[in-house]
Amino acid sequence: MKLTLKIWRQKNAADKGQIVDYPIDGVSPDMSFLEMLDVLNEQLINRGEDPVAFDHDCREGICGMCSLFINGEAHGPDRGVTTCQLHMRMFKDGDTIFIEPFRAKAFPVIKDLVVDRSSFDRIQHAGGFISINTSGRTIDANTIPIPKHDADRAFDAATCIGCGACVASCKNSSAMLFVSAKVSQFALLPQGKVEATDRVLNMVNQMDAEGFGNCTNTGACEVECPKGISLENIARMNREYLSASIK
Amino acid sequence: MAKSALLKSSLAKKYWMALTGLFLCLFLVGHLAGNLQLLTPDNALNFNKYALFMTTNPAVKVLSYLTYASIIFHAIDGAMLTYQNAKARPVKYAKNNAAANSAWSSRNMGVLGTVILVFIVTHMITFWAPMHFDKNMPLQTQTITMNGQPSEYYLTTDGSYLPKQQVDQKVIYIKNRTEFYNAQANVKIKEGYKDLYKITVAFFKDAKYGLVYTLLYVLSMAVLAFHLHHGFASAFQSLGANNPKYNGLIKGFGKGFAIIVPLLFAIIPLYLHFILKA
């Protein structure tokens, strides 16, 4: 496959940045998108140019590191996949592909396609946990009976890998799908109910402080989420927050 | 914290948007029921009776103030959301395929809402303001032919007719825009109907601009349809009502509401302009 890549290049956080064209030849349809970028970078290095910086880690769709806004969609045109799981067979020979970083005020660009997503970490620190006594007399979690339906929904919410595709896809750069998944995975379980009130108030507070936009229910996040996190979680967070606010 | 949580937070903005929006949906139904009087037989009297009820009934008065407040709050909240959300992405994408993941109406609520706000303001200047403030607002009259002699009568709220001649001869005078007074005794005898029907029909049948007004009205209703297409179901999601068991019902009802209500509103000026005989 022969492709034209239009890649966002930005030297550092202070640089203005711009789209740069890179023609690339000999791309196999079986390559993953990141492998295709590896090939490009090898060519750039051989030419003595600065390789394109992009985030990646596990390359099996579970770490949430790979990002990239490809042809106008987070993680590209495929559904339910991260960029490492996106294959070049989704594109046609001769295609022009735009590759941009996830854009949001709360996700500042560090270099090229790498963005700082530590705002997600700070939201998580604000309440995305349960306080447990680890003195050695910890009760086995399985001794608490939990309805299967609740456990399944909590698990579905917990499959969020915190990649930030929801923020990148949202026209408002809202982080509500991420935050609601983190709120839900605990709110649905008895262990999480103890701190539920403070958790939702603190996490939403932190989300607002980080400069994410407001949710207007366009539903783009749910469509682009590689893990299929449902809008039901945002509704649950809305309920949790409302009841926590009037307590 | 709890206080600011219900006023300033990102979620609070959603709650208020949803509550005011749903209240305005109820208002639309009430307003539509009144407007449809324009299509009934004896439409002038029915519509003027409705207009009188809407401007004098105390319960309606409370609801009308709630409606004004909802419109203003909904607009301000919407403007704030649009402004803050635009700021949350300072550098835009070179290529954004938003159509792949969201409906056009959901991405353009600010623009659609602005058009609706302009419509509401002009609509109020045209119909609401004369009804409330215009000192020269005409009262409803009817021409009755007796013994081959046509003469004009005022319709009054007790269902009787008052010869216009008596007003012309100053036997009766009109006070406070609608009240008929006996000139000699100086006592109120009857009350007339402000003729909002006449103003409405004259507006849409205007020789020069009637067609333009009609088309602008229909266009505004199309914009309202798109606004409701996203807004109705969205309000339920914002208030936390999302359950696979009844999501289909909410979305289905919302889509039906978004088509049927604006369509019925739009039929009325089309009828007045194209079908009603002057």
Tab-separated table of N, CA, C and O in Angstrom, chain A residues 44-101:
chain	number	residue	atom	x	y	z
A	44	LEU	N	12.659	7.624	8.766
A	44	LEU	CA	13.053	8.977	9.191
A	44	LEU	C	14.424	8.941	9.857
A	44	LEU	O	15.279	9.801	9.602
A	45	ILE	N	14.627	7.925	10.710
A	45	ILE	CA	15.912	7.821	11.416
A	45	ILE	C	17.041	7.595	10.418
A	45	ILE	O	18.106	8.230	10.490
A	46	ASN	N	16.773	6.700	9.432
A	46	ASN	CA	17.792	6.436	8.402
A	46	ASN	C	18.145	7.685	7.606
A	46	ASN	O	19.259	7.842	7.131
A	47	ARG	N	17.138	8.569	7.456
A	47	ARG	CA	17.383	9.820	6.727
A	47	ARG	C	17.987	10.880	7.639
A	47	ARG	O	18.209	12.008	7.219
A	48	GLY	N	18.158	10.549	8.903
A	48	GLY	CA	18.722	11.498	9.854
A	48	GLY	C	17.717	12.524	10.349
A	48	GLY	O	18.089	13.558	10.894
A	49	GLU	N	16.393	12.216	10.187
A	49	GLU	CA	15.360	13.149	10.660
A	49	GLU	C	14.849	12.702	12.032
A	49	GLU	O	15.058	11.562	12.456
A	50	ASP	N	14.141	13.638	12.690
A	50	ASP	CA	13.580	13.351	14.009
A	50	ASP	C	12.367	12.421	13.847
A	50	ASP	O	11.425	12.756	13.121
A	51	PRO	N	12.370	11.235	14.482
A	51	PRO	CA	11.202	10.351	14.347
A	51	PRO	C	9.957	10.949	15.004
A	51	PRO	O	10.064	11.805	15.881
A	52	VAL	N	8.787	10.472	14.564
A	52	VAL	CA	7.517	10.966	15.115
A	52	VAL	C	7.316	10.350	16.500
A	52	VAL	O	7.342	9.126	16.652
A	53	ALA	N	7.107	11.223	17.501
A	53	ALA	CA	6.876	10.711	18.858
A	53	ALA	C	5.406	10.352	19.028
A	53	ALA	O	4.524	11.154	18.703
A	54	PHE	N	5.138	9.119	19.463
A	54	PHE	CA	3.758	8.706	19.786
A	54	PHE	C	3.777	7.747	20.962
A	54	PHE	O	4.756	7.049	21.190
A	55	ASP	N	2.658	7.718	21.704
A	55	ASP	CA	2.571	6.874	22.893
A	55	ASP	C	2.184	5.449	22.532
A	55	ASP	O	1.331	5.224	21.656
A	56	HIS	N	2.779	4.472	23.202
A	56	HIS	CA	2.367	3.074	23.046
A	56	HIS	C	3.014	2.297	24.174
A	56	HIS	O	4.041	2.697	24.717
A	57	ASP	N	2.406	1.147	24.510
A	57	ASP	CA	3.037	0.316	25.523
A	57	ASP	C	2.743	-1.155	25.268
A	57	ASP	O	3.533	-1.850	24.636
A	58	CYS	N	1.569	-1.644	25.692
A	58	CYS	CA	1.351	-3.098	25.641
A	58	CYS	C	1.148	-3.613	24.224
A	58	CYS	O	1.462	-4.740	23.930
A	59	ARG	N	0.581	-2.823	23.365
A	59	ARG	CA	0.250	-3.203	21.981
A	59	ARG	C	-0.691	-4.402	21.912
A	59	ARG	O	-0.640	-5.192	20.979
A	60	GLU	N	-1.498	-4.577	22.953
A	60	GLU	CA	-2.551	-5.589	22.865
A	60	GLU	C	-3.891	-5.060	23.399
A	60	GLU	O	-4.748	-5.815	23.826
A	61	GLY	N	-4.029	-3.731	23.375
A	61	GLY	CA	-5.344	-3.139	23.630
A	61	GLY	C	-5.785	-3.069	25.075
A	61	GLY	O	-6.983	-2.924	25.336
A	62	ILE	N	-4.864	-3.196	26.016
A	62	ILE	CA	-5.320	-3.135	27.405
A	62	ILE	C	-4.664	-2.047	28.252
A	62	ILE	O	-5.123	-1.762	29.349
A	63	CYS	N	-3.588	-1.427	27.735
A	63	CYS	CA	-2.895	-0.476	28.604
A	63	CYS	C	-3.460	0.942	28.502
A	63	CYS	O	-3.358	1.719	29.437
A	64	GLY	N	-4.064	1.261	27.371
A	64	GLY	CA	-4.641	2.594	27.205
A	64	GLY	C	-3.628	3.665	26.863
A	64	GLY	O	-3.940	4.855	26.883
A	65	MET	N	-2.402	3.270	26.540
A	65	MET	CA	-1.383	4.274	26.229
A	65	MET	C	-1.523	4.844	24.821
A	65	MET	O	-1.392	6.047	24.612
A	66	CYS	N	-1.742	3.971	23.835
A	66	CYS	CA	-1.787	4.494	22.458
A	66	CYS	C	-2.995	5.395	22.287
A	66	CYS	O	-4.065	5.104	22.815
A	67	SER	N	-2.779	6.484	21.605
A	67	SER	CA	-3.871	7.450	21.460
A	67	SER	C	-4.142	7.670	19.971
A	67	SER	O	-4.590	6.771	19.292
A	68	LEU	N	-3.838	8.821	19.475
A	68	LEU	CA	-3.921	9.214	18.063
A	68	LEU	C	-5.354	9.439	17.566
A	68	LEU	O	-6.230	8.605	17.738
A	69	PHE	N	-5.533	10.580	16.939
A	69	PHE	CA	-6.790	10.972	16.304
A	69	PHE	C	-6.581	10.772	14.810
A	69	PHE	O	-5.886	11.553	14.163
A	70	ILE	N	-7.112	9.665	14.289
A	70	ILE	CA	-6.799	9.238	12.928
A	70	ILE	C	-7.980	9.494	11.998
A	70	ILE	O	-9.080	8.983	12.245
A	71	ASN	N	-7.742	10.279	10.971
A	71	ASN	CA	-8.795	10.657	10.022
A	71	ASN	C	-10.071	11.127	10.722
A	71	ASN	O	-11.180	10.752	10.350
A	72	GLY	N	-9.886	11.941	11.748
A	72	GLY	CA	-11.038	12.555	12.401
A	72	GLY	C	-11.716	11.718	13.464
A	72	GLY	O	-12.782	12.078	13.950
A	73	GLU	N	-11.114	10.563	13.843
A	73	GLU	CA	-11.716	9.760	14.900
A	73	GLU	C	-10.644	9.232	15.842
A	73	GLU	O	-9.548	8.865	15.408
A	74	ALA	N	-10.993	9.168	17.142
A	74	ALA	CA	-10.052	8.637	18.127
A	74	ALA	C	-9.815	7.157	17.843
A	74	ALA	O	-10.765	6.398	17.636
A	75	HIS	N	-8.580	6.741	17.784
A	75	HIS	CA	-8.182	5.364	17.451
A	75	HIS	C	-8.615	4.950	16.042
A	75	HIS	O	-8.727	3.750	15.754
A	76	GLY	N	-8.931	5.919	15.185
A	76	GLY	CA	-9.225	5.606	13.794
A	76	GLY	C	-10.631	5.125	13.518
A	76	GLY	O	-11.487	5.158	14.405
A	77	PRO	N	-10.869	4.693	12.273
A	77	PRO	CA	-12.239	4.415	11.825
A	77	PRO	C	-12.836	3.106	12.361
A	77	PRO	O	-14.044	2.931	12.290
A	78	ASP	N	-12.046	2.200	12.904
A	78	ASP	CA	-12.588	0.928	13.386
A	78	ASP	C	-13.309	1.138	14.715
A	78	ASP	O	-13.083	2.121	15.403
A	79	ARG	N	-14.193	0.198	15.092
A	79	ARG	CA	-14.952	0.317	16.346
A	79	ARG	C	-14.430	-0.676	17.384
A	79	ARG	O	-14.076	-1.809	17.051
A	80	GLY	N	-14.425	-0.250	18.650
A	80	GLY	CA	-14.059	-1.153	19.740
A	80	GLY	C	-12.598	-1.557	19.744
A	80	GLY	O	-12.257	-2.627	20.247
A	81	VAL	N	-11.737	-0.726	19.173
A	81	VAL	CA	-10.304	-1.057	19.154
A	81	VAL	C	-9.468	0.154	19.574
A	81	VAL	O	-9.887	1.297	19.431
A	82	THR	N	-8.284	-0.142	20.099
A	82	THR	CA	-7.293	0.909	20.333
A	82	THR	C	-6.439	1.030	19.071
A	82	THR	O	-6.579	0.214	18.146
A	83	THR	N	-5.548	2.010	19.035
A	83	THR	CA	-4.763	2.231	17.816
A	83	THR	C	-3.851	1.036	17.506
A	83	THR	O	-3.632	0.696	16.349
A	84	CYS	N	-3.364	0.372	18.552
A	84	CYS	CA	-2.498	-0.794	18.313
A	84	CYS	C	-3.270	-1.951	17.701
A	84	CYS	O	-2.689	-2.846	17.090
A	85	GLN	N	-4.622	-1.935	17.870
A	85	GLN	CA	-5.449	-3.017	17.313
A	85	GLN	C	-6.050	-2.625	15.962
A	85	GLN	O	-6.787	-3.398	15.356
A	86	LEU	N	-5.755	-1.402	15.517
A	86	LEU	CA	-6.263	-0.926	14.233
A	86	LEU	C	-5.318	-1.424	13.143
A	86	LEU	O	-4.101	-1.260	13.262
A	87	HIS	N	-5.876	-2.041	12.128
A	87	HIS	CA	-5.019	-2.589	11.079
A	87	HIS	C	-5.112	-1.781	9.792
A	87	HIS	O	-6.109	-1.116	9.528
A	88	MET	N	-4.023	-1.856	9.022
A	88	MET	CA	-3.936	-1.046	7.813
A	88	MET	C	-4.934	-1.508	6.752
A	88	MET	O	-5.198	-0.785	5.804
A	89	ARG	N	-5.534	-2.712	6.945
A	89	ARG	CA	-6.552	-3.159	5.989
A	89	ARG	C	-7.824	-2.312	6.077
A	89	ARG	O	-8.700	-2.418	5.224
A	90	MET	N	-7.927	-1.480	7.131
A	90	MET	CA	-9.061	-0.553	7.228
A	90	MET	C	-8.921	0.606	6.243
A	90	MET	O	-9.849	1.394	6.070
A	91	PHE	N	-7.741	0.723	5.630
A	91	PHE	CA	-7.497	1.831	4.691
A	91	PHE	C	-7.291	1.264	3.289
A	91	PHE	O	-7.046	0.074	3.117
A	92	LYS	N	-7.372	2.175	2.301
A	92	LYS	CA	-7.195	1.747	0.913
A	92	LYS	C	-5.872	2.276	0.372
A	92	LYS	O	-5.368	3.307	0.837
A	93	ASP	N	-5.351	1.586	-0.598
A	93	ASP	CA	-4.134	2.031	-1.271
A	93	ASP	C	-4.356	3.442	-1.826
A	93	ASP	O	-5.414	3.719	-2.416
A	94	GLY	N	-3.415	4.326	-1.591
A	94	GLY	CA	-3.522	5.693	-2.119
A	94	GLY	C	-4.215	6.655	-1.164
A	94	GLY	O	-4.348	7.840	-1.469
A	95	ASP	N	-4.679	6.160	-0.011
A	95	ASP	CA	-5.390	7.016	0.961
A	95	ASP	C	-4.477	8.105	1.538
A	95	ASP	O	-3.261	7.916	1.649
A	96	THR	N	-5.109	9.206	1.912
A	96	THR	CA	-4.427	10.230	2.706
A	96	THR	C	-4.947	10.091	4.137
A	96	THR	O	-6.162	10.045	4.353
A	97	ILE	N	-4.036	9.974	5.088
A	97	ILE	CA	-4.459	9.755	6.478
A	97	ILE	C	-3.956	10.890	7.378
A	97	ILE	O	-2.756	11.157	7.448
A	98	PHE	N	-4.906	11.556	8.051
A	98	PHE	CA	-4.558	12.581	9.036
A	98	PHE	C	-4.254	11.909	10.372
A	98	PHE	O	-5.034	11.085	10.846
A	99	ILE	N	-3.114	12.241	10.967
A	99	ILE	CA	-2.775	11.704	12.291
A	99	ILE	C	-2.483	12.879	13.222
A	99	ILE	O	-1.508	13.608	13.040
A	100	GLU	N	-3.372	13.052	14.224
A	100	GLU	CA	-3.243	14.200	15.142
A	100	GLU	C	-3.248	13.697	16.586
A	100	GLU	O	-3.736	12.603	16.866
A	101	PRO	N	-2.730	14.494	17.485
A	101	PRO	CA	-2.815	14.101	18.898
A	101	PRO	C	-4.238	14.267	19.413
A	101	PRO	O	-5.030	14.980	18.811
